[in-house]
XYZ file of C-alpha atoms in Angstrom:
522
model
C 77.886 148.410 -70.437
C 75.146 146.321 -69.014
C 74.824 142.544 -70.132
C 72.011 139.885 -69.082
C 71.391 139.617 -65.533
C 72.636 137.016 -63.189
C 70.505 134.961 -60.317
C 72.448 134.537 -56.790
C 70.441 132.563 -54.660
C 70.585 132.970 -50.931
C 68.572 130.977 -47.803
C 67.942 131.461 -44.611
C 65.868 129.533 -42.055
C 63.424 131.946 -40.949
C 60.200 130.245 -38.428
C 57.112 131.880 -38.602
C 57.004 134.919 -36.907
C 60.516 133.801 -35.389
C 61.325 137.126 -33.775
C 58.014 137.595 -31.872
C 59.068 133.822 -30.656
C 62.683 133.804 -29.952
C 61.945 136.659 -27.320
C 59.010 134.934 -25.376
C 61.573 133.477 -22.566
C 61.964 136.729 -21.659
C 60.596 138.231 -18.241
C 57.463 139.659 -18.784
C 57.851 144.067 -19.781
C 57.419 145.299 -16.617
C 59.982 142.935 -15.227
C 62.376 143.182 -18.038
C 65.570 145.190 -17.377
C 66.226 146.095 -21.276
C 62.321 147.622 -21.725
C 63.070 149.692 -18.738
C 66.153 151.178 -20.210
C 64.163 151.680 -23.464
C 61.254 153.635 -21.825
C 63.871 156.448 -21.937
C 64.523 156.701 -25.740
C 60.628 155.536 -26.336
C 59.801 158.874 -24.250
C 61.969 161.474 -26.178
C 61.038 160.514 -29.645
C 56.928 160.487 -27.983
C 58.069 164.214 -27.108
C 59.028 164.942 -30.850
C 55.535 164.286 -31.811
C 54.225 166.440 -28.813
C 56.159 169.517 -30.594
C 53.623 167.821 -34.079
C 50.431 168.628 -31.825
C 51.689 172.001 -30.373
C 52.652 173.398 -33.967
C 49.989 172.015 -35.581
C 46.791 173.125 -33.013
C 48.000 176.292 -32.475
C 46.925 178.511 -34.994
C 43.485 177.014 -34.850
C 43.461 178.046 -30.973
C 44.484 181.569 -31.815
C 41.307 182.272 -34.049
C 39.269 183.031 -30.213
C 41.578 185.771 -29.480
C 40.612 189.193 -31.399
C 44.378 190.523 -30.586
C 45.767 187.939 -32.552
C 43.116 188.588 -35.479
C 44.138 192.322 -35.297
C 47.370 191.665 -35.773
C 46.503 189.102 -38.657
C 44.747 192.773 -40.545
C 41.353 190.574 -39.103
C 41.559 187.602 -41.813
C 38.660 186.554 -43.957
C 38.043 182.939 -44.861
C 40.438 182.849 -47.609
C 42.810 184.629 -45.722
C 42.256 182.756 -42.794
C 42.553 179.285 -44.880
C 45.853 180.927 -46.619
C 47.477 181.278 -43.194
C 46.826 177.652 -41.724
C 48.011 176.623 -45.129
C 51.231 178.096 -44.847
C 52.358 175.686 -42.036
C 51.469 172.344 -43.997
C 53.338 174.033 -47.074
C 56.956 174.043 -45.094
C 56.027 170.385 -44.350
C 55.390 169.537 -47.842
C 58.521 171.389 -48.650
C 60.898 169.267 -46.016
C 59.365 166.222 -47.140
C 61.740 164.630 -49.921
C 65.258 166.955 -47.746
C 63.814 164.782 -44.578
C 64.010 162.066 -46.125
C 67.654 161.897 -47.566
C 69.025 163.145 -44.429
C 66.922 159.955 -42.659
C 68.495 158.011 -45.093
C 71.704 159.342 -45.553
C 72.970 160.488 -42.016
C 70.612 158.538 -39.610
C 67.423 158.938 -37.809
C 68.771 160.715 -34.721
C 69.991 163.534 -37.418
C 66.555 163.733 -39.027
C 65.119 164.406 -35.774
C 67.927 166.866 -34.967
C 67.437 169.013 -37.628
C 63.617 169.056 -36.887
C 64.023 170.278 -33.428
C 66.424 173.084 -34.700
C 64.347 173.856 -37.488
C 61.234 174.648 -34.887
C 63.185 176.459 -32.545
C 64.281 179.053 -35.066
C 60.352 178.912 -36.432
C 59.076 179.311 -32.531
C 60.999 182.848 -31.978
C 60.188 184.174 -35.702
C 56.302 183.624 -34.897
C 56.187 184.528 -31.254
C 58.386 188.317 -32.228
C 56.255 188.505 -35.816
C 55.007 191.812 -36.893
C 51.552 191.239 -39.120
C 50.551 188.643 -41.475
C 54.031 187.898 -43.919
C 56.181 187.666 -40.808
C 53.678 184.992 -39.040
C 53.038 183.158 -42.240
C 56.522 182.791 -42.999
C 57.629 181.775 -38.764
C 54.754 179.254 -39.867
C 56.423 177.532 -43.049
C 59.864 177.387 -41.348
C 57.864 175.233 -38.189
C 56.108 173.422 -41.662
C 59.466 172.442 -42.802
C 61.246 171.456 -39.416
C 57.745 169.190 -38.580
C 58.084 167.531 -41.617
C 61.890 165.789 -40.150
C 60.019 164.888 -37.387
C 57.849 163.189 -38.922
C 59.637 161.371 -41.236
C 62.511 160.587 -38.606
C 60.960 160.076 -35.492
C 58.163 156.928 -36.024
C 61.479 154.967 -38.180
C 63.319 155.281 -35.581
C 60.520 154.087 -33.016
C 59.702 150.890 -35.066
C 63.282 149.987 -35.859
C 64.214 149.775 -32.001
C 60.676 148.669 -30.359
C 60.839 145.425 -28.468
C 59.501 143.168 -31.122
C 56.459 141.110 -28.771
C 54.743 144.900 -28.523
C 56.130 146.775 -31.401
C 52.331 147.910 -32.814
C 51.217 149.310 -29.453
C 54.796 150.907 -28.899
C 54.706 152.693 -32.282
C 50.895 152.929 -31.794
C 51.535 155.201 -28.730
C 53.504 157.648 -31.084
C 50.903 159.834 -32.592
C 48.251 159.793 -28.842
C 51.259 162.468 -28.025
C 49.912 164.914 -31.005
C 47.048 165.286 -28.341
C 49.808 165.872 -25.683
C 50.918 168.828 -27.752
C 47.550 170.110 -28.584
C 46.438 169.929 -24.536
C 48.847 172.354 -23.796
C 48.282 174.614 -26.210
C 44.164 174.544 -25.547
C 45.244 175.246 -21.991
C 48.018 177.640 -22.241
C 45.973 179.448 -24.249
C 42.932 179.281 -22.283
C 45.532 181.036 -19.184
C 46.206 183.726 -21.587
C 43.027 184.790 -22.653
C 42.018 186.056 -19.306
C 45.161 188.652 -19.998
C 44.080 191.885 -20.583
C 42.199 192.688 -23.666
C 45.015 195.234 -25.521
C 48.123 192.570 -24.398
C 49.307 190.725 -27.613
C 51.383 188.761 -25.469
C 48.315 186.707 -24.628
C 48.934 184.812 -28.133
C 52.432 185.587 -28.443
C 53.288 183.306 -25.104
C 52.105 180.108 -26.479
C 54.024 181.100 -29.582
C 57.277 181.280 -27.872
C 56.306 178.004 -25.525
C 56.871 176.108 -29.056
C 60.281 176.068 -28.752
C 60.070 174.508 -24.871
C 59.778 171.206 -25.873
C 62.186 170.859 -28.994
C 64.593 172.592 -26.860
C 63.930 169.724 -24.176
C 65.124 167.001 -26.909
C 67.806 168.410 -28.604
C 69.225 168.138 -24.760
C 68.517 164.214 -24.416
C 69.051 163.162 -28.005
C 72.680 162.673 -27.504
C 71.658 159.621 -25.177
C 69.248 157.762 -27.694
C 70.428 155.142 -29.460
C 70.870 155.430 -33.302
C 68.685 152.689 -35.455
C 70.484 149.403 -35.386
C 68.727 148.784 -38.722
C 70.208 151.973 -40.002
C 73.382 150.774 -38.114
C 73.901 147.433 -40.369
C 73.020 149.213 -43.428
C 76.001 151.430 -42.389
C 78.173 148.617 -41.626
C 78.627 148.995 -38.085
C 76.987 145.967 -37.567
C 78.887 145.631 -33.970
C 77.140 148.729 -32.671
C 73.651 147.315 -33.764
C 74.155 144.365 -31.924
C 75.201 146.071 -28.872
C 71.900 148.182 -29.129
C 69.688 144.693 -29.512
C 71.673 143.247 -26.901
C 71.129 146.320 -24.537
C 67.175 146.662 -25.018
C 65.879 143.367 -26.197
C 68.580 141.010 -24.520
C 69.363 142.487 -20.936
C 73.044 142.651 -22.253
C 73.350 138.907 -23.484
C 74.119 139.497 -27.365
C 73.749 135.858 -27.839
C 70.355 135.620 -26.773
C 68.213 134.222 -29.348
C 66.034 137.526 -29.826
C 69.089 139.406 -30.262
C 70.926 136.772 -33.077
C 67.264 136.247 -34.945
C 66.922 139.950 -35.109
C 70.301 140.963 -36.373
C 70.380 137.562 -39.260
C 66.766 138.681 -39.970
C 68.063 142.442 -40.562
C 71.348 141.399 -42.092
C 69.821 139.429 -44.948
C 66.686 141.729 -45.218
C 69.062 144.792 -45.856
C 71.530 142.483 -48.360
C 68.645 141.794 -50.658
C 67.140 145.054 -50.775
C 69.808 147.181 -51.630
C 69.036 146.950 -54.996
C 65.783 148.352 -55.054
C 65.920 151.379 -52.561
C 65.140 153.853 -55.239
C 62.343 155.907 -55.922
C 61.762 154.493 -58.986
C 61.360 151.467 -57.008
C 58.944 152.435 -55.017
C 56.544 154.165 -57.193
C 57.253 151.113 -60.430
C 57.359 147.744 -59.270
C 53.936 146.046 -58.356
C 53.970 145.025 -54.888
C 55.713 148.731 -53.958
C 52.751 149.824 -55.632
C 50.405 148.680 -53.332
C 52.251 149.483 -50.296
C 51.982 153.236 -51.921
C 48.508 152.379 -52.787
C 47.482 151.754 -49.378
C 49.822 154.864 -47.747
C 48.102 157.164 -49.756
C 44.818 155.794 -48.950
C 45.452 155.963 -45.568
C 46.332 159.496 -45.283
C 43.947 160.730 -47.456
C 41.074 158.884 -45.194
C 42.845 160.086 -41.770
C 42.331 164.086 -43.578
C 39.458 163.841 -45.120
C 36.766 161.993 -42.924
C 35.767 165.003 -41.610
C 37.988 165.451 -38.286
C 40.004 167.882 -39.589
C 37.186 170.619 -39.735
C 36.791 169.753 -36.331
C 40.701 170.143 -35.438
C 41.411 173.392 -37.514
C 37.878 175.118 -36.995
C 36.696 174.226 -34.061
C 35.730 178.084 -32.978
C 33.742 178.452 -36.447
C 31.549 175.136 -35.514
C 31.168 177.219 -32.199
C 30.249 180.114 -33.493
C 27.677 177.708 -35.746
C 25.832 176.954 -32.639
C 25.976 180.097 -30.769
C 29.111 179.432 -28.780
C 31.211 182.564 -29.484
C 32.827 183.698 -25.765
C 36.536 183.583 -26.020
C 36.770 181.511 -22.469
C 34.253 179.350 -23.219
C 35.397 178.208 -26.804
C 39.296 177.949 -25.190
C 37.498 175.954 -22.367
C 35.576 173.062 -23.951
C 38.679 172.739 -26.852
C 41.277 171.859 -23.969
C 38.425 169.662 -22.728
C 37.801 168.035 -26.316
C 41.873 167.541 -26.312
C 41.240 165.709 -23.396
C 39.230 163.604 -24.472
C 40.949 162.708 -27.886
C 44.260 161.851 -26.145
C 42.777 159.844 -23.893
C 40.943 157.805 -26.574
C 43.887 157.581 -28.941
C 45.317 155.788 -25.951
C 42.658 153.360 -25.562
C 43.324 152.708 -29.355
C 47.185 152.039 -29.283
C 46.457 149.420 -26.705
C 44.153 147.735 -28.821
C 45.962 147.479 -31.582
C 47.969 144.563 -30.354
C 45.205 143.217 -29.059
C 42.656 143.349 -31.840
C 44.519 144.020 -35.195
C 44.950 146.600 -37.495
C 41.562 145.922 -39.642
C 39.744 145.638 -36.854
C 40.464 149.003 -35.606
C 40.081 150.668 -38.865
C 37.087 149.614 -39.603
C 35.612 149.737 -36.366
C 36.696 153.427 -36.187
C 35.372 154.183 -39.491
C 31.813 152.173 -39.101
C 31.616 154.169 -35.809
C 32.577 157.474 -37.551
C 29.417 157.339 -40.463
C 26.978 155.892 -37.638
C 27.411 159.485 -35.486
C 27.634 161.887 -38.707
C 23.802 161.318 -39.316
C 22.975 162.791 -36.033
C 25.409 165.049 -36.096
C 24.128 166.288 -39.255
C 20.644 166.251 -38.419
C 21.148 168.557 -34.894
C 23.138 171.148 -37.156
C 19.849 170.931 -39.452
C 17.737 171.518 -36.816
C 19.516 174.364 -34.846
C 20.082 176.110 -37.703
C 16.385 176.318 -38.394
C 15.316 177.148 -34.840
C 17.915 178.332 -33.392
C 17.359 175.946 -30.084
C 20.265 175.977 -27.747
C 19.730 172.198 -26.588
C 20.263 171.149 -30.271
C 23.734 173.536 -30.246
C 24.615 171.357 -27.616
C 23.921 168.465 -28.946
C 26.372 169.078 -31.610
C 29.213 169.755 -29.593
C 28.350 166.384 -27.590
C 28.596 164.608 -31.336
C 32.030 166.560 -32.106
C 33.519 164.327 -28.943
C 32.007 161.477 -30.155
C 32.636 161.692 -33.485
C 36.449 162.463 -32.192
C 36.469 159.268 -29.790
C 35.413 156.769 -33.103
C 38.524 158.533 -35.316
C 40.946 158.127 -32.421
C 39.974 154.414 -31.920
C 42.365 153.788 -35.417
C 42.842 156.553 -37.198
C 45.025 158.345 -34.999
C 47.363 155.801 -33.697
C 47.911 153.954 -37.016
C 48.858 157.234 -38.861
C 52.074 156.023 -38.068
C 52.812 152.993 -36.817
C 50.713 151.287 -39.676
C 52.850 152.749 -42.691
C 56.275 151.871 -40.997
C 54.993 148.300 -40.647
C 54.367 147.827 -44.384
C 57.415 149.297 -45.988
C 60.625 147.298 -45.666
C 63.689 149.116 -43.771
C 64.975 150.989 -47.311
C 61.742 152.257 -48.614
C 60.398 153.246 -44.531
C 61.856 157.107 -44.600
C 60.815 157.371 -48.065
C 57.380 156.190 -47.456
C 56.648 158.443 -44.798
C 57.914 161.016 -46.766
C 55.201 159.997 -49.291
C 52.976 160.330 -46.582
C 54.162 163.373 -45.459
C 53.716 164.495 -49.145
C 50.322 163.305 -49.504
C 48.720 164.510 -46.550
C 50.281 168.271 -46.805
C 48.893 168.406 -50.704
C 45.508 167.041 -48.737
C 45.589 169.359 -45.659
C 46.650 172.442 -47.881
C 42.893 171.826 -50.297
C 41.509 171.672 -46.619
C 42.639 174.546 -45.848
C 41.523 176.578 -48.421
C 38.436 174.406 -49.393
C 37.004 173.724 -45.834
C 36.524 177.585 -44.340
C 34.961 178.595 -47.988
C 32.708 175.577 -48.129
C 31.551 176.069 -44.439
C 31.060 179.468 -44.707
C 28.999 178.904 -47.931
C 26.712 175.658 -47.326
C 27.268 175.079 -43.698
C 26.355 171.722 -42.261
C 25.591 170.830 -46.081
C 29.200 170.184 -46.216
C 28.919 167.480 -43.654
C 27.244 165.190 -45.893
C 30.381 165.007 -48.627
C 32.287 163.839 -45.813
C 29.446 161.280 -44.980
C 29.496 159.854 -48.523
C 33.235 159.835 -48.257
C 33.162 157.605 -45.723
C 31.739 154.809 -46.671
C 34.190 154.838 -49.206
C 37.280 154.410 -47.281
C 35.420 151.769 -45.572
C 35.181 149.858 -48.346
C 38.610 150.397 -49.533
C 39.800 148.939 -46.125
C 37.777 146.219 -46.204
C 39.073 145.114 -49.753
C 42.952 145.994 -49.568
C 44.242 146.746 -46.162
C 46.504 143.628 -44.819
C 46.161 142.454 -41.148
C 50.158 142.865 -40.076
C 49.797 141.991 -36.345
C 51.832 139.410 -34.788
C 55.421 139.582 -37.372
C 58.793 141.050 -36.978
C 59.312 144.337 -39.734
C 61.162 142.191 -41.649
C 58.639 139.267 -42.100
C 55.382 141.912 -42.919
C 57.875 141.822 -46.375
C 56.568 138.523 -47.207
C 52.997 139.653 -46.756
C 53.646 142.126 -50.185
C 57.187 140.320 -51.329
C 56.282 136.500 -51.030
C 54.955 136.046 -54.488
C 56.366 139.263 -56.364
C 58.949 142.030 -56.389
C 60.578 144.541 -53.763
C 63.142 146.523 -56.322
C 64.675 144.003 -58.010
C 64.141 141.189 -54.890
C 61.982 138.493 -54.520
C 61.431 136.474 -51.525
C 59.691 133.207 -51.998
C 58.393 131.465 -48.705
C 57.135 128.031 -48.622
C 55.877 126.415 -44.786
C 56.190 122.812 -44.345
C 53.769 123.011 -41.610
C 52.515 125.534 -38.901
C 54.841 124.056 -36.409
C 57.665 123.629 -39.297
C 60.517 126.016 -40.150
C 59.842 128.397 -43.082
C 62.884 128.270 -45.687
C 63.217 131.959 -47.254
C 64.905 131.666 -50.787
C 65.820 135.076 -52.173
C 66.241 135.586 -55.496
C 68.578 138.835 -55.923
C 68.844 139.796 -59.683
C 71.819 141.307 -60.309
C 72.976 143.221 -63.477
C 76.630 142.541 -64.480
C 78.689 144.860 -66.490
């Protein structure tokens, strides 16, 4: 039986921003023994994202090769949308499984599964026999993508050296690019096999399974989560972690002690509201969904993901329809985008969150009007100069969405959820944007095949809509530990059944953190 709830009260002296400060001592990164040893771990999980770009690219690359479409029973639009859909349905489908096994057995686990799951997916697709066998190689990838995903940025944030924690985790989704480089290229090798060889798109099938197989081999030497760790209770091994990477060794240095009190209480006042019900009820949960959602559904549908997915159609728009030469400029556009996505995870740090968003957005609607206008004008006449004028706008247009969009997919949605909610929130994610790129999918081939460049001009409108929506509710989080962005969304209100009421002195003052844990008696 449940009676009236009881109040336990609990304080800790937290300073403002005190882990970003109880580390600045320290050598500077380059010099600093523990960030050398964490370059290692940092590296691997960037690779489990690389497998993300490889997976994900690939079928698009595939559409140049007419083996491959012969083999497909030569796809029509709805067909062709049904197929690329397939893949983002196993991710949809491993979302909520990748997230209890995140939870439950630990992040290494999550990613563990992943790998295996894309391995097995890898040899289905590159051995498949027509369309059923390749669609289903595709949802098994889907599904092992989607543990990946979920596991592999939670455990990047939780052990990232706090001082450059945004542009570590930033760095985590540039690597997509990685992925999709060497599939433009690989695949650019293979189509000058011979014409009647379906090994030309059944190579970079198998090559899926390289890299997975590469970190299955070196996740027994990453370290687990020392968040994850204390909300196991091994407490000891989470220090040793800290200690290892943040405090050369020393597990009484002061970045080590403030992270692991910080984490200790942060994890005792939360357990009480780690549900799902939690996070999709109480208020302030709500707007950490609120802004999740918005931010995957403006990442998918700003009108990059035509460009991603159907790349060769826009070609073939403009009258660019040779096999090498589509193969060529995509590994070139690749190029390009991971290089830019790079210039925007070292910006983050440097110029905030908002800025970056809506820099990358403003930039975004500035070059669709051209854009739009070229595609007007070369479908009228036919000019070549105005086909290539398009494809100089697709780059640009690329460069402005990987300014924000593609390193804060990420790193900006483990930031704002608290330690028990962060798996489940990019499983939300992870939900959100399959549901999204599935309707692209199917919607996007249709509607270009119907209206053309007309369709460009939704995607304008749409826009300026996220725009606005970042300009009214997305919170700057640069410059705090994970567990102080809490008090940006728990300060005044709820997290579960938590609240954590902060109150400064002064600026150069000590901030007292009161907790207020409601707990239900029987």
């Amino acid at each position: 039986m449940i009676g009236p709830s009881s109040t336990v009260r609990r304080q800790a002296q937290w300073s403002p921003s005190a882990v970003i400060t109880a580390g600045e001592d320290h050598p500077p990164l380059w010099k600093d023994p523990g960030f050398r040893k964490l370059l290692f771990p940092i590296i691997v999980i960037y690779l489990t994202q690389t497998c993300t770009g490889f997976d994900a690219t690939l079928t698009a690359n595939l559409q140049s090769f007419k083996e491959w479409k012969t083999e497909m029973g030569t796809p029509n639009s709805s067909q062709l949308g049904l197929i690329s859909a397939i893949y983002f349905m196993g991710c949809f489908a491993g979302s909520i499984p990748a997230a209890m096994i995140t939870d439950k057995f630990g992040r290494k686990w999550g990613i563990a599964v992943g790998q295996f799951f894309t391995i097995i997916g890898a040899g289905f697709q590159a051995g498949s026999k027509g369309r059923e066998q390749y669609m289903g190689s595709r949802f098994i990838l889907g599904f092992g993508i989607a543990f990946i995903t979920c596991a592999g940025p939670a455990l990047l944030s939780e052990l990232a050296v706090p001082r450059i924690r945004g542009t570590l985790v930033s760095f985590f989704n540039p690597f997509w690019y990685l992925g999709s480089i060497i599939v433009a290229w690989t695949c650019f090798g293979t189509s000058h096999m011979s014409a009647t060889d379906t090994w030309n798109w059944r190579i970079p099938s198998l090559l899926q399974g390289l890299i997975p197989c590469i970190v299955l081999a070196l996740l027994y030497w990453l370290p687990e989560s020392p968040r994850w760790l204390v909300h196991a209770g091994r407490t000891e091994e989470a220090k040793a972690i800290f200690a290892k990477y943040h405090g050369n060794g020393d597990e009484d240095d002061p970045l080590v002690t403030t992270q692991i009190a910080e984490v200790q209480l942060a994890i005792e006042l939360a357990r009480e509201g780690i549900t799902w019900k939690a996070l999709l009820t109480r208020k302030n949960n709500l707007r950490r969904v609120f802004i999740v959602v918005t931010m995957t559904l403006m990442t998918l549908w700003c009108g990059q993901n035509i460009i991603t997915y159907y790349f060769s159609s826009i070609l073939n728009s403009v009258g660019i329809t040779g096999t090498t030469q589509q193969t060529g400029i995509n590994g070139g556009l690749n190029i390009v985008n991971f290089c830019s996505s790079i210039a925007g995870a070292i910006l983050v740090d440097r110029t905030g969150r908002r800025t970056l968003w809506m820099s990358s957005f403003i930039g975004m609607i500035i070059i669709f009007v051209p854009f739009i206008a070229l595609n007007a004008v070369y479908v009228q006449t036919g000019r070549q100069g105005e086909g290539y004028g398009v494809i100089v706008c697709l780059f640009l247009f690329d460069v402005m969405y990987n300014v924000a969009c593609n390193p804060l997919l990420y790193s900006y949605p483990t930031e704002i959820m608290p330690f028990f909610m962060r798996s489940k929130g990019l499983a939300l994610k992870n939900v959100v944007g399959q549901v999204a790129l599935i309707t692209n999918m199917y919607v996007n081939p249709i509607a270009l095949a119907s209206i053309g460049y007309y369709y460009y001009i939704f995607y304008l409108a749409l826009n300026c809509v996220w725009l606005y929506l970042i300009w009214m509710f997305f919170p700057e989080t640069r410059g705090y530990s994970l567990e102080e962005l809490s008090l940006l969304f728990d300060g005044d209100g709820e997290s579960g059944d938590v609240q954590l009421l902060a109150a400064k002195a002064g600026s150069d003052e000590n901030v007292t953190v009161v907790a207020e844990t409601n707990v239900s008696k029987s």
